[in-house]
Coordinates of C-alpha atoms (C1' of nucleotides) in Angstrom, one line a residue:
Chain A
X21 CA -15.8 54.9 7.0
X22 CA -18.8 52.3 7.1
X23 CA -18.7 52.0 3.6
X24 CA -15.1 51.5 3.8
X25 CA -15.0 49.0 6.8
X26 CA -18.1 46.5 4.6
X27 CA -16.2 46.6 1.5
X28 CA -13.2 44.9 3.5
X29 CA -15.4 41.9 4.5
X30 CA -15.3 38.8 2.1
X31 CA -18.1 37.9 0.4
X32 CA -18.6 34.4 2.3
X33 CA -18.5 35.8 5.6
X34 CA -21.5 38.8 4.1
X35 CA -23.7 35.6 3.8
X36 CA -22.8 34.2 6.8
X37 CA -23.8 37.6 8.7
X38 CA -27.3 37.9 6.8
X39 CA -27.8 34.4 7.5
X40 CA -27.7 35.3 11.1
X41 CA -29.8 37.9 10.5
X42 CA -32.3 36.5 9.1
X43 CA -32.3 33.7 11.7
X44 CA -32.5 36.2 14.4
X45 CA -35.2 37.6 12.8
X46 CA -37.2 34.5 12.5
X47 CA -37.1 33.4 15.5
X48 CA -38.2 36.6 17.2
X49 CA -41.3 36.8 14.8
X50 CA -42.1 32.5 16.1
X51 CA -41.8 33.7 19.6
X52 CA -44.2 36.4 19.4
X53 CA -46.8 33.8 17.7
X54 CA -47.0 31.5 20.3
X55 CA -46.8 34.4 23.0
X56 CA -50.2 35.8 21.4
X57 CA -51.5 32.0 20.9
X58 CA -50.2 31.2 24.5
X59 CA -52.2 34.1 25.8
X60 CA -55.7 33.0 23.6
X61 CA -55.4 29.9 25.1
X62 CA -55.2 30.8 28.5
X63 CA -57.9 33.5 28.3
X64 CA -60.2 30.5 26.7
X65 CA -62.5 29.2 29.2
X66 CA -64.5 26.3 28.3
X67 CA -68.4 26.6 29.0
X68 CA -70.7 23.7 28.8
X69 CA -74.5 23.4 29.1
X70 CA -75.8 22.2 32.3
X71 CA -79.0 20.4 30.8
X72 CA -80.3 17.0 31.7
X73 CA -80.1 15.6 28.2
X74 CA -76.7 17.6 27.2
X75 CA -75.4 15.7 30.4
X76 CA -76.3 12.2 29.6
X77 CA -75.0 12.5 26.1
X78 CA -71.6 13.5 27.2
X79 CA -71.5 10.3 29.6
X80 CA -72.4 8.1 26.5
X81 CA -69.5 9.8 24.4
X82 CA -67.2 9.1 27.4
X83 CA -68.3 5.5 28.0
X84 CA -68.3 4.7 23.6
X85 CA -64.8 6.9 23.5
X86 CA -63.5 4.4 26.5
X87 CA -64.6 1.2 24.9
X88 CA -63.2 2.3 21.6
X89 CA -59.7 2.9 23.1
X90 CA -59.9 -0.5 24.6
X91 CA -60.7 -2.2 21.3
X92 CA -58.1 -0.5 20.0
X93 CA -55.6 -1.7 22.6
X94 CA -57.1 -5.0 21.9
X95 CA -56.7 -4.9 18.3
X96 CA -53.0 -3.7 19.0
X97 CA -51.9 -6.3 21.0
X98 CA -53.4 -9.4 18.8
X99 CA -51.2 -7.5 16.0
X100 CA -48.1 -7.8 18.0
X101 CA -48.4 -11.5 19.4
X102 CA -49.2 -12.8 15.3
X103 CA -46.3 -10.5 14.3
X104 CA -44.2 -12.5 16.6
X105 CA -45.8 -15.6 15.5
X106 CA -44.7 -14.9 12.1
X107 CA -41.1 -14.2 12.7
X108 CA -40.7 -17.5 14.9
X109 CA -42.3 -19.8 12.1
X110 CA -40.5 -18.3 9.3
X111 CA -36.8 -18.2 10.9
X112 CA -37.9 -22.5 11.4
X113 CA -38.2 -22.9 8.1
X114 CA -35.2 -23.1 5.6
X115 CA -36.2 -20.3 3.8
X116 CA -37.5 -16.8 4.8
X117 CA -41.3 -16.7 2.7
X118 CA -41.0 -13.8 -0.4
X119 CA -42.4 -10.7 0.8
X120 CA -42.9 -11.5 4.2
X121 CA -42.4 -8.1 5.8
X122 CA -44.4 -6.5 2.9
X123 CA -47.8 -7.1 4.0
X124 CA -48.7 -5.3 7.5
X125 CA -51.0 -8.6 8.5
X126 CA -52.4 -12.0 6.8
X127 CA -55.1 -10.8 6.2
X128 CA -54.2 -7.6 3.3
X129 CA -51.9 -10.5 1.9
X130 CA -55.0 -12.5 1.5
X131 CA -56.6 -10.1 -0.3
X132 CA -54.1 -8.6 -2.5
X133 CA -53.4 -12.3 -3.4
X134 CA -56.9 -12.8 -4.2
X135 CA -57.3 -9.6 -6.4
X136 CA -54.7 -11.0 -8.4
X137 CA -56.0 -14.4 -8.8
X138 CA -59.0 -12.9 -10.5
X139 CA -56.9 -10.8 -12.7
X140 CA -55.1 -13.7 -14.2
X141 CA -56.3 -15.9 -16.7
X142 CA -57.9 -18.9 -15.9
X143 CA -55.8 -21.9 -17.8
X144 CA -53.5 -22.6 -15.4
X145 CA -50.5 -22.4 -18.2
X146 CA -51.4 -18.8 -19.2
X147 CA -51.3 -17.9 -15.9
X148 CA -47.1 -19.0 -15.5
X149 CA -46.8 -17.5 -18.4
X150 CA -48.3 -14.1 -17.3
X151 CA -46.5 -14.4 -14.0
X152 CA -43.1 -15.6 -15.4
X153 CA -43.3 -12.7 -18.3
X154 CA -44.4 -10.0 -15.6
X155 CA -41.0 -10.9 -13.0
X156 CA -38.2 -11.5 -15.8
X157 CA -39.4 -8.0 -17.5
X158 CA -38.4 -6.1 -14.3
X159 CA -34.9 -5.1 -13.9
X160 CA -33.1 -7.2 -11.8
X161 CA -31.7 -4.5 -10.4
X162 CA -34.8 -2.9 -9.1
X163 CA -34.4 -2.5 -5.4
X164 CA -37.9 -4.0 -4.6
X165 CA -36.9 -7.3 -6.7
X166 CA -33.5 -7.8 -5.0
X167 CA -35.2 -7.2 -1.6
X168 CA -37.7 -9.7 -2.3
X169 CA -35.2 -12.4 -3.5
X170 CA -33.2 -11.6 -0.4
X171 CA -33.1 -14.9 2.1
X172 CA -30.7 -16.2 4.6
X173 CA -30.7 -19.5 5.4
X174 CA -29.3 -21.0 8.6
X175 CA -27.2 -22.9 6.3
X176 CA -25.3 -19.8 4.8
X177 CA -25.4 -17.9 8.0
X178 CA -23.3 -21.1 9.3
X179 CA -21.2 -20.9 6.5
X180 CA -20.2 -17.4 7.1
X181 CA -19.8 -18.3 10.6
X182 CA -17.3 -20.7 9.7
X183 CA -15.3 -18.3 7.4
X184 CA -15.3 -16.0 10.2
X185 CA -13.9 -18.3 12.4
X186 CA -10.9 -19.2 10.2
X187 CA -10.5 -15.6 9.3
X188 CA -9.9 -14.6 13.2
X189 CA -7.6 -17.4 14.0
X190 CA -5.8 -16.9 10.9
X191 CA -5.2 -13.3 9.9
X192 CA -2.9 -11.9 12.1
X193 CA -0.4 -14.8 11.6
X194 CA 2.4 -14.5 9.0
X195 CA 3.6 -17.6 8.6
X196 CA 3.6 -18.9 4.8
X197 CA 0.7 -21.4 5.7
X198 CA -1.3 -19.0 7.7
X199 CA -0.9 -16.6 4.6
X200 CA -1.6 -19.3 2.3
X201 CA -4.5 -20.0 4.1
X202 CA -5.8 -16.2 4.1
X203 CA -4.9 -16.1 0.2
X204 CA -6.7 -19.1 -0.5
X205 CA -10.1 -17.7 2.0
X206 CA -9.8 -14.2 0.0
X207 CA -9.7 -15.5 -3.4
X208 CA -13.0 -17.7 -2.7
X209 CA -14.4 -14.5 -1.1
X210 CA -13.9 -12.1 -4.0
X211 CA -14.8 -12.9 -7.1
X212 CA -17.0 -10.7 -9.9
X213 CA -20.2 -11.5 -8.2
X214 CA -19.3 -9.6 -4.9
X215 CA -17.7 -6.9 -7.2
X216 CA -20.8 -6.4 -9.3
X217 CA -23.1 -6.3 -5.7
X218 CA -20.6 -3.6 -4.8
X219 CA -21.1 -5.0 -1.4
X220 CA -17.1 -5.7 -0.3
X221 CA -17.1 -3.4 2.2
X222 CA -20.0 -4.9 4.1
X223 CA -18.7 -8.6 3.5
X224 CA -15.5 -7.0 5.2
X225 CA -17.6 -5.8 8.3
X226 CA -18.9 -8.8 8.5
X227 CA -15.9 -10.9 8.3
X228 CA -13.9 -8.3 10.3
X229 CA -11.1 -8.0 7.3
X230 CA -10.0 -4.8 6.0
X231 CA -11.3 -4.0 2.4
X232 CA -7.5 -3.8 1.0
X233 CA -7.1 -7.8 1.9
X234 CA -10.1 -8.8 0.2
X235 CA -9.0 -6.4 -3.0
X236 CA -5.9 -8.5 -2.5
X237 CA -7.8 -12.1 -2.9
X238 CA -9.4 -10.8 -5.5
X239 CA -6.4 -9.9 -7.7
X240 CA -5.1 -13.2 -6.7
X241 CA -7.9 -14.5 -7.7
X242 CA -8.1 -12.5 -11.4
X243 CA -4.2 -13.6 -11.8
X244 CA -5.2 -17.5 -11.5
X245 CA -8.0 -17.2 -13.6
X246 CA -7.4 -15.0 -16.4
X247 CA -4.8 -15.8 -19.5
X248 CA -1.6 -13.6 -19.9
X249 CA -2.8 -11.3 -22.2
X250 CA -5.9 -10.7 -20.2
X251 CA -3.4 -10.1 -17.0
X252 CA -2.0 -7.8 -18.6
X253 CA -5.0 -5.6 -19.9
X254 CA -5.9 -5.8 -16.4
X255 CA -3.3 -3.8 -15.0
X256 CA -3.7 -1.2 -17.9
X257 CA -7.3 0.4 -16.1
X258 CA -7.8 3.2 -15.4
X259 CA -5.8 4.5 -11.8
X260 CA -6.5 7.5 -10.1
X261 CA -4.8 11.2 -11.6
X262 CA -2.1 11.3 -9.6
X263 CA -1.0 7.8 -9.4
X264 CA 2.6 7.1 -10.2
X265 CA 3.5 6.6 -14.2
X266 CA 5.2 3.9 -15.6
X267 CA 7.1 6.4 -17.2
X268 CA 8.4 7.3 -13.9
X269 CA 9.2 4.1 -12.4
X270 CA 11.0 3.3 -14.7
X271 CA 13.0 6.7 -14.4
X272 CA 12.9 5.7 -10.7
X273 CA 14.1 2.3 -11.5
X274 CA 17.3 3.7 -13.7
X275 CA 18.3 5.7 -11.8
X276 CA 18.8 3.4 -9.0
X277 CA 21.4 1.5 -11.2
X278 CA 23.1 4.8 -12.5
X279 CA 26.4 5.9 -12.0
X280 CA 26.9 7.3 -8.6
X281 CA 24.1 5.4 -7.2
X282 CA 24.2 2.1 -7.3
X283 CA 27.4 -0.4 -9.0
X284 CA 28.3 -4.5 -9.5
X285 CA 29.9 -5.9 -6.4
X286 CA 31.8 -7.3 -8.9
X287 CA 31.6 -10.7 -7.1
X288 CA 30.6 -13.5 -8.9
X289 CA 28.9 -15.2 -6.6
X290 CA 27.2 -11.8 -5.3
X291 CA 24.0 -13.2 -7.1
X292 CA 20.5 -12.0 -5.7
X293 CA 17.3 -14.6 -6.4
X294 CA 13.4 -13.2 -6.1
X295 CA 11.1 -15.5 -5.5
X296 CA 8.1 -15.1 -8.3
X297 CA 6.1 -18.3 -7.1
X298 CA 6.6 -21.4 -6.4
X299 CA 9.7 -22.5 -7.6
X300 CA 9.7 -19.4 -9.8
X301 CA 12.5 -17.6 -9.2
X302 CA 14.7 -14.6 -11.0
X303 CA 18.3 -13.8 -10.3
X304 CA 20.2 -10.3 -10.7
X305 CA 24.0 -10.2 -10.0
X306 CA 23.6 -7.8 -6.6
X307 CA 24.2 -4.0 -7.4
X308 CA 25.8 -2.1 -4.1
X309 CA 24.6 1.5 -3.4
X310 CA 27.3 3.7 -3.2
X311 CA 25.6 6.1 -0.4
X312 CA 22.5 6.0 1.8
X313 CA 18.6 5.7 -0.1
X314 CA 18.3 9.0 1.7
X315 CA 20.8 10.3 -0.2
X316 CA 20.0 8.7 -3.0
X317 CA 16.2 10.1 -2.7
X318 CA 17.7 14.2 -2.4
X319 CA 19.6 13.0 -5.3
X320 CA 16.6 12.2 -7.6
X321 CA 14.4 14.7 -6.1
X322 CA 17.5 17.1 -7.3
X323 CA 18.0 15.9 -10.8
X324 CA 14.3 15.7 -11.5
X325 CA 12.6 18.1 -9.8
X326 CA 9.2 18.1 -11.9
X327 CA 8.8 14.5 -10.3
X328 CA 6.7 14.4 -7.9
X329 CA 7.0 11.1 -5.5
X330 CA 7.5 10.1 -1.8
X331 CA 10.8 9.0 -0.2
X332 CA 8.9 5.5 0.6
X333 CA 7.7 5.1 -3.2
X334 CA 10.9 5.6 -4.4
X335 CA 12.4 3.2 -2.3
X336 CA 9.9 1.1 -3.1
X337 CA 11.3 0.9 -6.5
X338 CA 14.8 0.2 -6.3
X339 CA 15.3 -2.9 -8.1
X340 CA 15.3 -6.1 -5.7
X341 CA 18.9 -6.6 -6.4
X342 CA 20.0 -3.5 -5.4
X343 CA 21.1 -3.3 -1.7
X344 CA 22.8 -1.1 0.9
X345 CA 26.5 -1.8 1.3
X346 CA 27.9 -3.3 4.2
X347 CA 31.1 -3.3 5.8
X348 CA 32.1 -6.2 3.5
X349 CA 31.8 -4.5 0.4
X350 CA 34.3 -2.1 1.7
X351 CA 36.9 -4.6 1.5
X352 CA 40.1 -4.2 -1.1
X353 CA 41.9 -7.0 -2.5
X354 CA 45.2 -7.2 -1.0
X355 CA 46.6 -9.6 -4.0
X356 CA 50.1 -8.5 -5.4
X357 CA 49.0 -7.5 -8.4
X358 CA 46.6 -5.0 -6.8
X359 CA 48.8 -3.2 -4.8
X360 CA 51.7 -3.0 -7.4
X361 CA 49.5 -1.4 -9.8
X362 CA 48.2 0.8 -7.4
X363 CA 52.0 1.8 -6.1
X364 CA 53.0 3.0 -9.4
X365 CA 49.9 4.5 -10.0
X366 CA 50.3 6.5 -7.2
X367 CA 54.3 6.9 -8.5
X368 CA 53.1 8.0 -11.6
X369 CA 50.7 10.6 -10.4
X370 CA 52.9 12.2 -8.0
X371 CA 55.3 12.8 -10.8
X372 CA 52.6 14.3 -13.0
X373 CA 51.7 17.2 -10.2
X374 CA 55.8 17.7 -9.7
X375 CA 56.0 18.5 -13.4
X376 CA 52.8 20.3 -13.5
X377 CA 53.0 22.2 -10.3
X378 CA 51.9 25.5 -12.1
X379 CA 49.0 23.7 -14.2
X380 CA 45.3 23.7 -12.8
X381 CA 45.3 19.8 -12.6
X382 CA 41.4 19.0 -12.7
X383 CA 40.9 21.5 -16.0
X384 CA 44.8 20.9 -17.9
X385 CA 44.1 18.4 -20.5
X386 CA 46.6 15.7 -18.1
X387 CA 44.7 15.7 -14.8
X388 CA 46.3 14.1 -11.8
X389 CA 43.9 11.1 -11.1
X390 CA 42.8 10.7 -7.6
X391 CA 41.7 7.1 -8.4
X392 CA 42.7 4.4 -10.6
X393 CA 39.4 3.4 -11.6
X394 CA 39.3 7.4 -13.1
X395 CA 42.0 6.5 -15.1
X396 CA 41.1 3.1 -16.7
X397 CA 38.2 4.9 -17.8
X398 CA 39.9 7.3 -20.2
X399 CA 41.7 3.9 -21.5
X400 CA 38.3 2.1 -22.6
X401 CA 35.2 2.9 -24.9
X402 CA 32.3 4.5 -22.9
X403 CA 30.0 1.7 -20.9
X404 CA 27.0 0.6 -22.8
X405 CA 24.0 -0.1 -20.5
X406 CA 26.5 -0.5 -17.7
X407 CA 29.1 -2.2 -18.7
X408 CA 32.2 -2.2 -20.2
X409 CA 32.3 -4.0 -23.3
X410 CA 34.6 -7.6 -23.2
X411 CA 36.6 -6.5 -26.2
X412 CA 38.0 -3.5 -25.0
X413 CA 38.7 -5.1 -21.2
X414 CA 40.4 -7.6 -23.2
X415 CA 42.7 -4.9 -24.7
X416 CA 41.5 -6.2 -28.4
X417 CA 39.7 -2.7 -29.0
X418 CA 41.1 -1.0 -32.0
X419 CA 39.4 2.7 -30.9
X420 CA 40.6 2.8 -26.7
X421 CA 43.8 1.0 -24.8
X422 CA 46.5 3.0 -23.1
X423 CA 47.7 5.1 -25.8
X424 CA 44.4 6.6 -24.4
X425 CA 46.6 8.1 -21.7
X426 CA 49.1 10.8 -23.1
X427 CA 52.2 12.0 -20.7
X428 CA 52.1 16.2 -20.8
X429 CA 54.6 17.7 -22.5
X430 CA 56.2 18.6 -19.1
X431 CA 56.7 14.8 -18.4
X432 CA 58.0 14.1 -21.6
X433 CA 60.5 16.7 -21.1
X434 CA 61.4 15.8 -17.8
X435 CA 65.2 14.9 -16.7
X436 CA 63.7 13.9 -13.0
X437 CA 62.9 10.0 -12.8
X438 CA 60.2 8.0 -11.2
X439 CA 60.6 6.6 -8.1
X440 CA 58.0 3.4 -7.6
X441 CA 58.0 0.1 -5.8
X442 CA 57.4 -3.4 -6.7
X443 CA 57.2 -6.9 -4.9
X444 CA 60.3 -8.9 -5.9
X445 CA 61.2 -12.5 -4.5
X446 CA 65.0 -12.1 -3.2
X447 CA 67.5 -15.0 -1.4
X448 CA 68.2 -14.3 2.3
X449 CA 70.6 -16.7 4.6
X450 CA 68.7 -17.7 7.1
X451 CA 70.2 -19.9 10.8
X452 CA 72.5 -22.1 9.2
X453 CA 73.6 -22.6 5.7
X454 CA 69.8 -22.4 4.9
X455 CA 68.6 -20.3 1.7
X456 CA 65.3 -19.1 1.7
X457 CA 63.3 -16.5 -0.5
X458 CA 61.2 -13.5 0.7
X459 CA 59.0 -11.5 -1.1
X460 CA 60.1 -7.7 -0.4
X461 CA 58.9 -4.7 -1.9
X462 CA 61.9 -3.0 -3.9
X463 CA 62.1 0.4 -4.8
X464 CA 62.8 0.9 -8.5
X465 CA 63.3 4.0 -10.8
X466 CA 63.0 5.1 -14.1
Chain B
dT15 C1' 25.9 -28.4 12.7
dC16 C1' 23.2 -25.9 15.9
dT17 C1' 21.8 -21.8 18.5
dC18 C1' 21.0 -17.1 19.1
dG19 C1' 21.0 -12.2 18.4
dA20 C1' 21.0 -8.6 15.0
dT21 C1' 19.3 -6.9 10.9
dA22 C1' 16.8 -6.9 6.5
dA23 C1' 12.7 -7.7 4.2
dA24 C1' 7.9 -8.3 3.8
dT25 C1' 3.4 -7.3 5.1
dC26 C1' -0.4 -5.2 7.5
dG27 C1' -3.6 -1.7 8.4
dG28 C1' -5.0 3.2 9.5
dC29 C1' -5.6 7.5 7.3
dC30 C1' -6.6 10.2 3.5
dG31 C1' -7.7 11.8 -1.2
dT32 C1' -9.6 10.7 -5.6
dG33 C1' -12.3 8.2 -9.2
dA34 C1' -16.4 5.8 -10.7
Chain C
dT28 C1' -21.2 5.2 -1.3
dC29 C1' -17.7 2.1 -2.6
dA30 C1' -13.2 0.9 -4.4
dC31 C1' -8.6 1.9 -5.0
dG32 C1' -4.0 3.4 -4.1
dG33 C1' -0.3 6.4 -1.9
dC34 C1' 1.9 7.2 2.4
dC35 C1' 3.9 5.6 6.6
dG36 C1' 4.5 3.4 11.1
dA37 C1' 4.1 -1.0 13.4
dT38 C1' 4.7 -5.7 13.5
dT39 C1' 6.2 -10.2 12.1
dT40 C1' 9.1 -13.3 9.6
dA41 C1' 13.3 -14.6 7.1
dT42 C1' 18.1 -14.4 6.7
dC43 C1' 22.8 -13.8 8.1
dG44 C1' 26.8 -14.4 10.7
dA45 C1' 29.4 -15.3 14.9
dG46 C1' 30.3 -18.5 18.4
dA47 C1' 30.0 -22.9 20.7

DNA sequence: TCTCGATAAATCGGCCGTGA
DNA sequence: TCACGGCCGATTTATCGAGA
């Protein structure tokens, strides 16, 4: 049963439970060390020899060990003060002294630099040469050399001080000159130097920005500078694994403009501008979704199901001139050319399910339209990128037009007529012997 | 033409995972 | 350890449209 009960446990937690073990173990072993050193020390009872000359020489050992601890203390205390010294005459000066906080005192300075003096050559020349040769073969990388380069003046600190201080009145706002300004701070901030240091994040500390805002001057800062073609190798590095593809935006971005999705208002002046820089701008006639991005999102997810991507990225790649429609785009011309066409569609398709009442209408080979848009699209050539092409709206299309649409033989056949309506100007007496006209909608047949 | 409220759009920044 | 980017909520700014 044992056996059976251990073989169940995994094989992390049978470490964990002999690690235990074995610290219980050790532990009990440490304590019963110390009990037996405890108890020796205890039972130890220090015996010393009464003598005359055994006493006096342990009052000199006392009175030399005293005097020693208060040279020491001495000793100690001069240390400190020049220490201090030190600090306070270098931080007057412009420049911190190379190596300053190598040396524990003057004096081992003193004599390291005078070991060295009589190691180098005596022309004074050779001796540049020796030193110059000896610092530029080091790497510059070498920790010990960038410490010992490392100064602050009080003339940087103050410059920092001042960046600072513009950063903290400045980055919160959002007004084009306040972002200006923070463009224009984080581009000076950022440049290859800081990114070689690798020291961004401690320059953020400092200037209490977040790392992202300085990563943000400093693609401003690579757009100014570099050429086109460079720009554009720039955004070809390396991204992380699981970063989106440009494969997939642009999926993402096509999709926003298919059918179903997205359409033209249709409006002329339904133009939508983007603002690329100063007075850069593009402009997109405005594209209406035809349901919610929600929608739209389950959509995608549902036709491509081996993308992987957020609601918010998606969204964030619907093309700027895409937008949600209002209650504006709901609106229907009301011209008279509109409606007539749309009575005798109407007409026309009521007739079609009265002569094939028996007929499935959506799978016959005559389907009853529901909308007039579904049939003007049997009587044109398929839409290339979009759109319909002008010959074929123009009726000049020697492949579609409305021979497209073919009457069933059950309408052809038909004695019943069709009963539409049309807008027809006709003369009414009015008070007096006044004429006037009136549009009226007539009912017609055929 | 101006004002004001509603709404859309843009941006920031925290959190987290991953790459170098 | 640092840099980067995705995700997402919060916040601010820009724009639109109605009314005076």
């Amino acid at each position: 049963m044992n056996n059976r009960k251990k073989s169940k446990l995994s094989a992390k937690e049978i470490l964990i439970r002999n690690r235990e073990r074995k610290r219980l173990q050790k532990n009990e072993t440490s304590r019963k060390s110390y009990g037996k050193l405890y108890k020796n020390k205890e039972s130890e009872t220090k015996t010393y020899s009464q003598t005359i000359n055994a006493r006096k020489k342990r009052e000199q050992r006392e009175k030399s060990k005293k005097i020693n601890e208060r040279k020491l203390k001495n000793k100690m205390n001069v240390r400190k003060h020049r220490g201090k010294k030190n600090v306070e005459l270098s931080s007057m000066s412009l420049v911190v002294p190379e190596g300053s906080n190598v040396f524990k005192n003057r004096m081992e300075k003193a004599r390291a630099l005078r070991k060295f003096k009589e190691g180098l050559p005596k022309s004074p020349s050779k001796r540049c040469a020796v030193i110059s040769t000896y610092l530029a073969r080091r790497s510059p990388r070498s920790p010990t050399i960038a410490n010992l380069k490392h100064s602050v003046s009080p003339v940087e600190m103050a410059v920092v001080a001042d960046i600072q201080e513009i950063i903290k009145s400045t980055k919160l706002k959002r007004s084009k000159n306040a972002r200006s300004v923070m463009n224009s701070v984080t581009a000076s901030i950022s440049g290859e130097n800081l990114a070689n240091s690798r020291g961004k994040i401690k320059l953020c500390k400092n200037l209490g920005l977040p790392a992202r805002r300085v990563a943000g001057g400093q693609r401003i800062r690579s757009r100014i500078l570099k050429s086109e073609s460079s720009a554009w190798a720039l955004t070809q590095q390396k991204t992380r694994k699981d970063s989106i593809s440009e494969e997939t935006k642009k999926t993402v971005y096509n999709f926003w403009l298919s059918d179903g999705i997205s359409h033209p208002t249709g409006n002329k002046s339904d133009i939508k501008r983007e603002r690329l820089g100063p007075n850069l701008y593009t402009s997109h006639m405005t594209h209406v979704l035809e349901k919610t991005q929600t929608d739209a999102y389950l959509d995608f997810v549902a036709k491509y199901p081996e993308i992987k991507i957020g609601q918010r990225a998606f969204e964030k790649l619907r093309p700027f001139f895409v937008r949600p429609a209002s209650e504006k785009d709901r609106n229907t011309c009301c011209c008279r050319y509109h409606v007539e066409a749309n009575l005798v569609f109407k007409a026309c398709m009521k007739f079609r399910k009265s002569c094939d009442r028996e007929t499935d209408s959506q799978e016959s080979d005559y389907p009853v339209f529901e909308k007039m848009s579904d049939l003007i699209h049997i009587t044109l050539c398929p839409k290339v990128n979009g759109f319909y092409r002008k010959n074929c709206l123009d009726r000049k299309c020697s492949l579609c037009g409305v021979g497209n649409f073919k009457l069933s033989p059950n309408e052809s056949q038909s004695s019943s007529t069709v009963e539409w309506q049309k807008y027809e100007y006709i003369t009414e007496k009015s008070k007096g012997k006044n004429v006037r006209r009136r549009l009226t909608l007539i009912k017609k047949e055929n």
